[in-house]
CSV table of C-alpha atoms (C1' of nucleotides) in Angstrom, one decimal:
chain,number,residue,atom,x,y,z
A,1,MET,CA,20.6,-52.6,12.9
A,2,ALA,CA,20.5,-49.5,10.3
A,3,GLU,CA,17.3,-47.8,9.8
A,4,ASN,CA,16.2,-49.1,6.4
A,5,ASP,CA,17.8,-52.7,7.1
A,6,CYS,CA,15.2,-53.3,9.7
A,7,ARG,CA,12.1,-52.5,7.4
A,8,THR,CA,13.4,-54.6,4.6
A,9,THR,CA,14.4,-57.4,7.0
A,10,LEU,CA,11.0,-57.5,8.5
A,11,ILE,CA,9.2,-57.5,5.3
A,12,ALA,CA,11.6,-60.1,3.9
A,13,ALA,CA,10.8,-62.5,6.9
A,14,ALA,CA,7.1,-61.7,7.0
A,15,THR,CA,6.6,-62.6,3.2
A,16,PRO,CA,7.2,-66.4,3.6
A,17,LEU,CA,5.3,-66.6,6.7
A,18,PHE,CA,2.2,-64.8,5.8
A,19,ALA,CA,2.2,-66.5,2.4
A,20,GLU,CA,2.3,-70.0,3.6
A,21,ARG,CA,-0.2,-69.5,6.8
A,22,GLY,CA,-2.1,-66.7,6.0
A,23,PHE,CA,-2.5,-63.3,7.9
A,24,ASN,CA,-4.0,-64.9,11.2
A,25,GLY,CA,-1.8,-67.8,11.3
A,26,VAL,CA,1.5,-65.8,12.0
A,27,SER,CA,2.2,-63.8,15.0
A,28,VAL,CA,4.2,-60.6,15.3
A,29,ARG,CA,6.5,-62.5,17.7
A,30,GLU,CA,7.3,-65.2,15.3
A,31,ILE,CA,8.0,-62.7,12.6
A,32,ALA,CA,10.2,-60.7,14.6
A,33,GLY,CA,12.2,-64.0,15.8
A,34,VAL,CA,12.8,-65.0,12.2
A,35,ALA,CA,13.9,-61.4,11.4
A,36,CYS,CA,16.0,-61.2,14.5
A,37,VAL,CA,14.6,-57.9,15.3
A,38,ASN,CA,12.7,-56.7,18.4
A,39,VAL,CA,8.7,-57.1,18.3
A,40,SER,CA,8.2,-53.4,18.9
A,41,MET,CA,9.8,-52.7,15.7
A,42,ILE,CA,6.9,-53.6,13.7
A,43,SER,CA,4.7,-51.1,15.4
A,44,TYR,CA,7.5,-48.6,15.1
A,45,TYR,CA,8.2,-49.1,11.4
A,46,PHE,CA,4.6,-50.2,10.1
A,47,GLY,CA,2.2,-49.1,12.6
A,48,GLY,CA,1.3,-52.6,13.6
A,49,LYS,CA,1.0,-56.3,12.0
A,50,GLU,CA,-1.6,-55.0,9.4
A,51,GLY,CA,0.8,-52.2,8.3
A,52,LEU,CA,3.5,-54.8,7.8
A,53,TYR,CA,1.2,-57.1,5.7
A,54,ALA,CA,0.3,-54.1,3.5
A,55,ALA,CA,3.8,-53.3,2.9
A,56,VAL,CA,4.4,-57.1,2.1
A,57,LEU,CA,1.5,-56.8,-0.2
A,58,ASN,CA,2.3,-53.8,-2.0
A,59,GLU,CA,5.7,-55.1,-2.7
A,60,GLN,CA,4.1,-58.4,-4.2
A,61,PHE,CA,1.4,-56.8,-6.3
A,62,ALA,CA,3.7,-54.1,-7.9
A,63,VAL,CA,5.1,-56.7,-10.3
A,64,PHE,CA,1.7,-56.8,-12.1
A,65,LYS,CA,2.5,-53.5,-13.7
A,66,GLY,CA,4.5,-55.3,-16.0
A,67,VAL,CA,1.3,-56.8,-17.8
A,68,ALA,CA,0.1,-53.3,-18.9
A,69,GLU,CA,3.7,-52.6,-20.6
A,70,ILE,CA,3.0,-55.6,-23.0
A,71,ALA,CA,0.0,-53.5,-24.5
A,72,LEU,CA,2.4,-50.9,-25.4
A,73,LEU,CA,4.3,-53.2,-27.8
A,74,LYS,CA,4.1,-53.5,-31.4
A,75,ALA,CA,3.1,-57.1,-32.0
A,76,ASP,CA,0.0,-59.5,-32.9
A,77,PRO,CA,-2.7,-59.8,-30.4
A,78,LEU,CA,-2.0,-63.6,-30.2
A,79,LYS,CA,1.7,-62.8,-29.5
A,80,LYS,CA,0.8,-60.5,-26.8
A,81,PHE,CA,-1.3,-63.2,-25.3
A,82,GLU,CA,1.9,-65.4,-25.5
A,83,LEU,CA,4.0,-62.6,-23.8
A,84,TYR,CA,1.5,-62.5,-21.0
A,85,VAL,CA,1.6,-66.3,-20.4
A,86,ARG,CA,5.5,-66.1,-20.4
A,87,GLY,CA,5.5,-63.1,-18.3
A,88,THR,CA,3.1,-64.9,-15.8
A,89,VAL,CA,5.2,-68.0,-15.5
A,90,ALA,CA,8.4,-65.9,-15.1
A,91,ARG,CA,6.7,-63.6,-12.4
A,92,TYR,CA,5.4,-66.8,-10.5
A,93,ARG,CA,9.1,-68.2,-10.6
A,94,ARG,CA,10.6,-65.2,-9.6
A,95,ASN,CA,8.2,-64.3,-6.9
A,96,PRO,CA,7.3,-67.8,-5.3
A,97,TYR,CA,4.7,-66.3,-2.9
A,98,LEU,CA,2.8,-64.2,-5.1
A,99,LEU,CA,0.3,-66.6,-6.1
A,100,ARG,CA,-0.3,-67.6,-2.4
A,101,PHE,CA,-1.0,-64.0,-1.6
A,102,TYR,CA,-3.3,-63.7,-4.7
A,103,THR,CA,-5.6,-66.6,-4.0
A,104,SER,CA,-5.3,-65.9,-0.1
A,105,GLU,CA,-6.9,-62.6,-0.8
A,106,LEU,CA,-9.4,-63.6,-3.2
A,107,THR,CA,-10.6,-66.4,-0.8
A,108,ASN,CA,-10.3,-64.9,2.7
A,109,PRO,CA,-10.0,-61.1,1.8
A,110,THR,CA,-8.3,-58.6,4.3
A,111,PRO,CA,-8.8,-54.9,4.1
A,112,CYS,CA,-5.8,-55.1,1.6
A,113,PHE,CA,-8.0,-56.7,-1.0
A,114,ALA,CA,-9.8,-53.6,-1.8
A,115,THR,CA,-7.0,-51.2,-2.1
A,116,ILE,CA,-4.1,-53.5,-3.6
A,117,VAL,CA,-5.5,-56.8,-4.7
A,118,LYS,CA,-8.6,-56.1,-6.5
A,119,PRO,CA,-7.2,-53.1,-8.7
A,120,ALA,CA,-4.2,-55.2,-9.8
A,121,ILE,CA,-6.3,-58.4,-11.0
A,122,GLN,CA,-8.6,-55.8,-12.8
A,123,GLY,CA,-5.7,-54.3,-14.4
A,124,VAL,CA,-4.5,-57.4,-15.8
A,125,VAL,CA,-8.0,-58.4,-16.8
A,126,LYS,CA,-8.7,-55.3,-18.6
A,127,THR,CA,-5.3,-55.6,-20.5
A,128,LEU,CA,-6.2,-59.0,-21.7
A,129,GLN,CA,-9.7,-58.0,-22.8
A,130,GLU,CA,-8.1,-55.2,-24.6
A,131,PHE,CA,-5.9,-57.9,-26.7
A,132,PHE,CA,-8.7,-59.9,-27.6
A,133,THR,CA,-10.8,-57.1,-28.7
A,134,ASP,CA,-7.9,-55.6,-30.9
A,135,GLY,CA,-7.4,-59.2,-32.2
A,136,LEU,CA,-11.0,-59.5,-33.2
A,137,SER,CA,-11.1,-56.3,-35.1
A,138,HIS,CA,-7.8,-57.8,-36.8
A,139,HIS,CA,-9.9,-60.9,-37.6
A,140,GLU,CA,-7.4,-63.0,-35.9
A,141,PHE,CA,-10.0,-64.5,-33.4
A,142,ARG,CA,-13.3,-66.2,-34.1
A,143,GLU,CA,-16.1,-63.7,-33.9
A,144,GLY,CA,-18.3,-65.9,-31.6
A,145,LEU,CA,-16.1,-65.7,-28.5
A,146,ASP,CA,-16.6,-63.1,-25.8
A,147,PRO,CA,-13.6,-61.1,-25.0
A,148,THR,CA,-13.8,-61.3,-21.3
A,149,ASP,CA,-14.4,-64.9,-21.0
A,150,THR,CA,-11.6,-65.8,-23.4
A,151,ALA,CA,-9.3,-63.6,-21.2
A,152,LEU,CA,-10.3,-65.2,-18.1
A,153,ALA,CA,-10.0,-68.7,-19.8
A,154,LEU,CA,-6.3,-68.0,-20.7
A,155,ALA,CA,-5.5,-66.4,-17.2
A,156,GLY,CA,-7.2,-69.5,-15.7
A,157,MET,CA,-5.3,-72.2,-17.3
A,158,ILE,CA,-2.0,-70.6,-16.3
A,159,ASN,CA,-2.8,-69.7,-12.7
A,160,PHE,CA,-4.6,-73.0,-11.9
A,161,TYR,CA,-1.5,-74.9,-13.1
A,162,PHE,CA,0.5,-73.1,-10.3
A,163,LEU,CA,-2.4,-73.1,-7.8
A,164,VAL,CA,-2.9,-76.9,-7.9
A,165,GLU,CA,0.7,-77.9,-7.4
A,166,PRO,CA,0.6,-78.9,-3.7
A,167,ALA,CA,-1.9,-81.4,-4.8
A,168,THR,CA,-0.9,-82.7,-8.1
A,169,GLY,CA,2.8,-82.5,-7.7
A,170,GLU,CA,3.2,-86.2,-7.5
A,171,LEU,CA,1.0,-86.7,-10.8
A,172,VAL,CA,2.4,-84.1,-12.8
A,173,ASP,CA,6.2,-82.5,-13.2
A,174,HIS,CA,5.9,-78.9,-12.1
A,175,SER,CA,9.5,-78.2,-12.1
A,176,PRO,CA,10.6,-75.1,-14.1
A,177,ARG,CA,12.5,-77.1,-16.6
A,178,ARG,CA,9.1,-78.0,-18.1
A,179,ASP,CA,7.8,-74.4,-18.2
A,180,GLU,CA,8.8,-74.0,-21.9
A,181,GLU,CA,6.6,-76.9,-22.7
A,182,LEU,CA,3.9,-75.7,-20.5
A,183,ILE,CA,3.7,-72.4,-22.3
A,184,ARG,CA,3.6,-74.2,-25.8
A,185,HIS,CA,1.1,-76.2,-24.4
A,186,ILE,CA,-1.2,-73.8,-23.2
A,187,MET,CA,-1.0,-71.5,-26.2
A,188,ASP,CA,-1.6,-74.4,-28.3
A,189,ILE,CA,-4.9,-75.2,-26.6
A,190,PHE,CA,-6.0,-71.7,-26.3
A,191,ALA,CA,-5.2,-71.1,-30.0
A,192,ASN,CA,-6.4,-74.5,-31.6
A,193,GLY,CA,-8.0,-76.3,-29.1
A,194,ALA,CA,-7.9,-79.9,-28.1
A,195,LEU,CA,-10.1,-81.4,-30.8
A,196,LYS,CA,-9.0,-83.2,-33.9
A,197,GLN,CA,-9.5,-81.3,-37.2
A,198,GLY,CA,-12.9,-82.3,-38.6
A,199,LYS,CA,-14.2,-83.9,-35.6
B,1,MET,CA,-31.3,-79.1,21.8
B,2,ALA,CA,-31.5,-82.7,20.3
B,3,GLU,CA,-28.2,-84.6,20.2
B,4,ASN,CA,-28.1,-84.8,16.5
B,5,ASP,CA,-29.2,-81.4,15.9
B,6,CYS,CA,-26.3,-79.7,17.7
B,7,ARG,CA,-23.7,-81.5,15.7
B,8,THR,CA,-25.5,-80.4,12.4
B,9,THR,CA,-26.2,-76.9,13.8
B,10,LEU,CA,-22.4,-76.4,14.5
B,11,ILE,CA,-21.5,-77.6,11.0
B,12,ALA,CA,-24.0,-75.5,9.5
B,13,ALA,CA,-22.8,-72.3,11.3
B,14,ALA,CA,-19.1,-73.0,10.9
B,15,THR,CA,-19.2,-73.6,7.2
B,16,PRO,CA,-19.6,-70.1,5.9
B,17,LEU,CA,-17.6,-68.6,8.7
B,18,PHE,CA,-14.5,-70.8,8.2
B,19,ALA,CA,-15.0,-70.5,4.2
B,20,GLU,CA,-14.9,-66.5,4.4
B,21,ARG,CA,-12.4,-66.1,7.0
B,22,GLY,CA,-10.2,-69.1,7.2
B,23,PHE,CA,-9.6,-71.5,10.1
B,24,ASN,CA,-7.6,-69.0,12.0
B,25,GLY,CA,-10.1,-66.1,11.2
B,26,VAL,CA,-12.8,-67.6,13.3
B,27,SER,CA,-13.0,-68.3,16.8
B,28,VAL,CA,-15.0,-71.2,18.6
B,29,ARG,CA,-17.0,-68.5,20.7
B,30,GLU,CA,-18.3,-66.9,17.5
B,31,ILE,CA,-19.2,-70.2,15.9
B,32,ALA,CA,-21.2,-71.3,18.9
B,33,GLY,CA,-22.8,-67.8,19.2
B,34,VAL,CA,-23.9,-68.0,15.5
B,35,ALA,CA,-25.3,-71.6,16.2
B,36,CYS,CA,-26.9,-70.5,19.5
B,37,VAL,CA,-24.9,-73.4,21.1
B,38,ASN,CA,-22.8,-73.4,24.0
B,39,VAL,CA,-19.1,-73.1,23.3
B,40,SER,CA,-18.2,-76.2,25.1
B,41,MET,CA,-20.4,-78.3,22.6
B,42,ILE,CA,-17.5,-78.0,20.2
B,43,SER,CA,-15.2,-80.1,22.3
B,44,TYR,CA,-18.1,-82.3,23.4
B,45,TYR,CA,-19.0,-83.4,19.8
B,46,PHE,CA,-16.0,-82.6,17.7
B,47,GLY,CA,-13.1,-82.7,20.1
B,48,GLY,CA,-12.1,-79.2,19.5
B,49,LYS,CA,-12.1,-76.7,17.0
B,50,GLU,CA,-9.8,-78.8,14.6
B,51,GLY,CA,-12.3,-81.7,14.7
B,52,LEU,CA,-15.3,-79.2,13.6
B,53,TYR,CA,-13.2,-77.9,10.9
B,54,ALA,CA,-12.5,-81.5,9.6
B,55,ALA,CA,-16.3,-82.3,10.0
B,56,VAL,CA,-17.0,-79.4,7.8
B,57,LEU,CA,-14.3,-80.3,5.1
B,58,ASN,CA,-15.5,-83.9,5.0
B,59,GLU,CA,-19.0,-82.8,4.2
B,60,GLN,CA,-17.7,-80.3,1.6
B,61,PHE,CA,-15.3,-82.5,-0.3
B,62,ALA,CA,-17.5,-85.4,-0.4
B,63,VAL,CA,-19.2,-84.2,-3.4
B,64,PHE,CA,-16.3,-84.6,-5.6
B,65,LYS,CA,-17.1,-88.2,-5.7
B,66,GLY,CA,-19.7,-87.2,-8.5
B,67,VAL,CA,-16.8,-86.8,-11.0
B,68,ALA,CA,-15.6,-90.3,-10.7
B,69,GLU,CA,-19.1,-91.5,-11.8
B,70,ILE,CA,-18.9,-89.7,-15.2
B,71,ALA,CA,-16.3,-92.1,-16.0
B,72,LEU,CA,-18.8,-95.0,-15.7
B,73,LEU,CA,-21.3,-93.4,-18.2
B,74,LYS,CA,-21.2,-94.5,-21.9
B,75,ALA,CA,-20.3,-91.4,-23.8
B,76,ASP,CA,-17.7,-89.7,-25.9
B,77,PRO,CA,-14.6,-88.4,-24.1
B,78,LEU,CA,-15.5,-85.0,-25.1
B,79,LYS,CA,-19.0,-85.3,-24.0
B,80,LYS,CA,-17.5,-86.5,-20.5
B,81,PHE,CA,-15.4,-83.4,-20.4
B,82,GLU,CA,-18.5,-81.5,-21.0
B,83,LEU,CA,-20.3,-83.4,-18.1
B,84,TYR,CA,-17.4,-82.4,-15.9
B,85,VAL,CA,-17.7,-78.8,-16.6
B,86,ARG,CA,-21.4,-79.0,-16.2
B,87,GLY,CA,-21.2,-80.7,-12.8
B,88,THR,CA,-18.5,-78.4,-11.5
B,89,VAL,CA,-20.6,-75.3,-12.4
B,90,ALA,CA,-23.6,-77.0,-10.8
B,91,ARG,CA,-21.3,-78.0,-7.7
B,92,TYR,CA,-19.9,-74.7,-7.1
B,93,ARG,CA,-23.6,-73.1,-7.3
B,94,ARG,CA,-25.0,-75.8,-5.0
B,95,ASN,CA,-22.1,-75.4,-2.4
B,96,PRO,CA,-21.2,-71.7,-2.5
B,97,TYR,CA,-18.3,-72.2,0.2
B,98,LEU,CA,-16.7,-75.2,-1.6
B,99,LEU,CA,-14.3,-73.3,-3.9
B,100,ARG,CA,-13.1,-71.3,-0.9
B,101,PHE,CA,-12.1,-74.4,1.1
B,102,TYR,CA,-10.5,-75.7,-2.1
B,103,THR,CA,-8.3,-72.7,-2.7
B,104,SER,CA,-7.8,-71.9,1.0
B,105,GLU,CA,-6.3,-75.3,1.6
B,106,LEU,CA,-4.3,-75.3,-1.4
B,107,THR,CA,-3.0,-71.8,-0.3
B,108,ASN,CA,-2.7,-72.2,3.3
B,109,PRO,CA,-2.8,-75.8,4.0
B,110,THR,CA,-4.2,-77.2,7.5
B,111,PRO,CA,-3.8,-80.9,8.6
B,112,CYS,CA,-6.9,-81.6,6.6
B,113,PHE,CA,-5.0,-80.9,3.3
B,114,ALA,CA,-3.4,-84.2,3.3
B,115,THR,CA,-6.1,-86.4,4.4
B,116,ILE,CA,-9.3,-84.6,2.7
B,117,VAL,CA,-8.4,-82.3,0.1
B,118,LYS,CA,-5.4,-83.5,-1.7
B,119,PRO,CA,-7.1,-87.1,-2.3
B,120,ALA,CA,-10.2,-85.4,-3.7
B,121,ILE,CA,-8.3,-83.3,-6.0
B,122,GLN,CA,-6.1,-86.0,-7.3
B,123,GLY,CA,-9.2,-88.1,-7.8
B,124,VAL,CA,-10.7,-85.5,-10.2
B,125,VAL,CA,-7.5,-85.0,-12.1
B,126,LYS,CA,-6.7,-88.7,-12.5
B,127,THR,CA,-10.4,-89.0,-13.8
B,128,LEU,CA,-9.9,-86.2,-16.3
B,129,GLN,CA,-6.5,-87.7,-17.4
B,130,GLU,CA,-8.4,-90.7,-18.1
B,131,PHE,CA,-11.1,-89.1,-20.3
B,132,PHE,CA,-8.3,-87.7,-22.3
B,133,THR,CA,-6.3,-90.7,-22.7
B,134,ASP,CA,-9.4,-92.5,-23.6
B,135,GLY,CA,-10.2,-89.9,-26.2
B,136,LEU,CA,-6.6,-90.0,-27.8
B,137,SER,CA,-7.0,-93.8,-28.4
B,138,HIS,CA,-10.3,-93.1,-30.1
B,139,HIS,CA,-8.5,-90.5,-32.3
B,140,GLU,CA,-10.7,-87.7,-31.0
B,141,PHE,CA,-8.0,-85.4,-29.7
B,142,ARG,CA,-4.7,-84.0,-31.5
B,143,GLU,CA,-1.8,-86.3,-30.6
B,144,GLY,CA,0.8,-83.6,-29.5
B,145,LEU,CA,-1.3,-82.8,-26.5
B,146,ASP,CA,-0.2,-83.9,-23.3
B,147,PRO,CA,-3.0,-85.6,-21.1
B,148,THR,CA,-2.3,-84.1,-17.7
B,149,ASP,CA,-1.8,-80.6,-19.1
B,150,THR,CA,-4.8,-80.6,-21.1
B,151,ALA,CA,-6.8,-81.9,-18.2
B,152,LEU,CA,-5.3,-79.1,-15.8
B,153,ALA,CA,-6.0,-76.6,-18.6
B,154,LEU,CA,-9.8,-77.3,-18.6
B,155,ALA,CA,-10.0,-77.5,-14.7
B,156,GLY,CA,-8.1,-74.2,-14.7
B,157,MET,CA,-10.7,-72.5,-17.1
B,158,ILE,CA,-13.7,-73.3,-15.0
B,159,ASN,CA,-12.2,-73.0,-11.5
B,160,PHE,CA,-10.5,-69.7,-12.1
B,161,TYR,CA,-13.8,-68.1,-13.3
B,162,PHE,CA,-15.3,-68.7,-9.9
B,163,LEU,CA,-12.1,-68.0,-8.0
B,164,VAL,CA,-11.6,-64.5,-9.4
B,165,GLU,CA,-15.3,-63.5,-9.0
B,166,PRO,CA,-14.5,-61.2,-6.1
B,167,ALA,CA,-12.2,-59.0,-8.1
B,168,THR,CA,-13.9,-59.1,-11.4
B,169,GLY,CA,-17.5,-58.9,-10.4
B,170,GLU,CA,-17.8,-55.4,-11.8
B,171,LEU,CA,-16.0,-56.2,-15.1
B,172,VAL,CA,-17.8,-59.6,-15.8
B,173,ASP,CA,-21.4,-60.9,-15.2
B,174,HIS,CA,-20.7,-63.8,-13.1
B,175,SER,CA,-24.5,-64.5,-12.3
B,176,PRO,CA,-26.0,-68.1,-12.7
B,177,ARG,CA,-28.2,-67.0,-15.7
B,178,ARG,CA,-25.1,-66.7,-17.7
B,179,ASP,CA,-23.6,-70.1,-16.6
B,180,GLU,CA,-25.1,-71.9,-20.0
B,181,GLU,CA,-23.2,-69.4,-22.0
B,182,LEU,CA,-19.9,-69.8,-19.9
B,183,ILE,CA,-20.1,-73.7,-20.3
B,184,ARG,CA,-20.8,-73.4,-24.1
B,185,HIS,CA,-17.8,-70.7,-24.2
B,186,ILE,CA,-15.3,-72.8,-22.3
B,187,MET,CA,-16.2,-76.0,-24.1
B,188,ASP,CA,-15.6,-74.1,-27.5
B,189,ILE,CA,-12.2,-72.7,-26.5
B,190,PHE,CA,-11.2,-76.2,-25.2
B,191,ALA,CA,-12.3,-78.1,-28.3
B,192,ASN,CA,-11.7,-75.5,-30.9
B,193,GLY,CA,-9.4,-72.9,-29.6
B,194,ALA,CA,-9.7,-69.0,-29.9
B,195,LEU,CA,-8.1,-68.6,-33.5
B,196,LYS,CA,-9.9,-68.2,-36.6
B,197,GLN,CA,-9.4,-70.9,-39.2
B,198,GLY,CA,-6.3,-70.9,-41.1
B,199,LYS,CA,-4.7,-68.1,-39.1
C,1,DG,C1',-26.3,-83.5,27.1
C,2,DT,C1',-25.8,-78.7,28.7
C,3,DC,C1',-24.3,-75.2,31.4
C,4,DT,C1',-21.0,-71.7,34.1
C,5,DA,C1',-16.8,-70.7,35.7
C,6,DT,C1',-12.2,-70.8,35.3
C,7,DA,C1',-7.5,-72.5,33.9
C,8,DT,C1',-3.9,-71.4,30.7
C,9,DT,C1',-1.9,-69.6,27.2
C,10,DG,C1',-0.8,-66.6,23.4
C,11,DC,C1',-1.9,-62.4,21.1
C,12,DG,C1',-0.9,-57.4,19.6
C,13,DA,C1',0.4,-53.0,21.3
C,14,DT,C1',3.2,-49.8,23.9
C,15,DA,C1',5.3,-46.9,28.1
C,16,DG,C1',9.3,-45.9,29.3
C,17,DA,C1',14.7,-46.7,29.9
C,18,DC,C1',18.6,-46.4,27.5
D,1,DG,C1',16.2,-46.5,17.1
D,2,DT,C1',16.3,-50.4,20.0
D,3,DC,C1',15.2,-52.6,24.2
D,4,DT,C1',12.7,-54.8,28.3
D,5,DA,C1',8.7,-55.3,30.6
D,6,DT,C1',4.1,-55.5,30.9
D,7,DC,C1',-0.9,-54.3,30.1
D,8,DG,C1',-5.1,-55.9,28.6
D,9,DC,C1',-7.6,-58.8,25.8
D,10,DA,C1',-9.0,-62.9,23.5
D,11,DA,C1',-7.9,-67.5,22.5
D,12,DT,C1',-9.0,-72.7,23.3
D,13,DA,C1',-10.1,-76.2,26.3
D,14,DT,C1',-12.2,-78.3,30.5
D,15,DA,C1',-13.3,-79.4,35.3
D,16,DG,C1',-17.4,-79.9,37.7
D,17,DA,C1',-22.5,-78.6,38.6
D,18,DC,C1',-27.0,-79.9,37.2
DNA sequence: GTCTATATTGCGATAGAC
DNA sequence: GTCTATCGCAATATAGAC
């Protein structure tokens, strides 16, 4: 196998395994088996199991850089929130293992949490805080709301929908063809709340 | 050590270890060491490591039964949602490891997911769906909203706030003394949204 | 019920041949 | 770069003494 093929084949094989069973739930033997590559190649290319895991996570969390780019656009703060929601849905659809690494690292952190995961999450939250603070100065949002709590509330609605899917798949349709409705719905609650006017 | 002491000591020692490092991240030797109990007691009382883990999860997820009890109260649907939010915050404060098991099982399921975790989560979601459907028939909520999506949106705001704490602890004050403000804030967004009137 | 001692298996890593 | 073979260690589980 060509030099670079081996690296990428190993990362491709390791990604779903690590995502579904966690770092400690997978052995290097199994990864090598799935990748049809000799076990020793993991040490050769990545310096060991931890190095391979770090390479997987670096690839996964690189996609969060896209959130910061929304800030550069010329658009309403509320429209930017919607772009974040749309981008997040698209991100999870395109990278079906991303959320698992995200929550797995928050719940059972490895050394990668401090170096890769935490900076990525902080970057997203800071960007959302910015949107809200910006919107406040444009008098678009209600004054009583805390920028950070509001940012986390929106991020929570969208992230939790994907997180809880294994438990609620039978109660709710989580298929991609309902994504547009989901986005409209989340933005509607975020913007206007659930209560009837005057209640 | 007395017969029943041994069981409870093992569960008490295993709970934080499993919560922080996951099922595969902890060895029975370590658990026994922390509990100051002989390793073989785990097999004796629980039939093995998996049995001990199941006992821990059963204890943890039993507290979700409290959500169904809200449905029995005579109160507004919106008030019931608030009781759910308050109960959830109190539940996570009282059981500091609960959320870790919750997300760990959603992300890297063990055999306990199907038997313990999934039924517990489905019970909560069904109860919240009920609140919303009930509120719709009382014309308390806006008609365009989907009951399930709305339920998941509220659950997402509150759960995500606690989940993301390891990453945002430096950006946001997650301490219990801010809980009351958090509850008011989440209920405010849920009820009224973030947008200024007329925007 | 609780202990020691051990059986058995699987792990990650690597030396050294090619 | 890639392979085989193996080292050293840690894992869970349990047999059997007390």
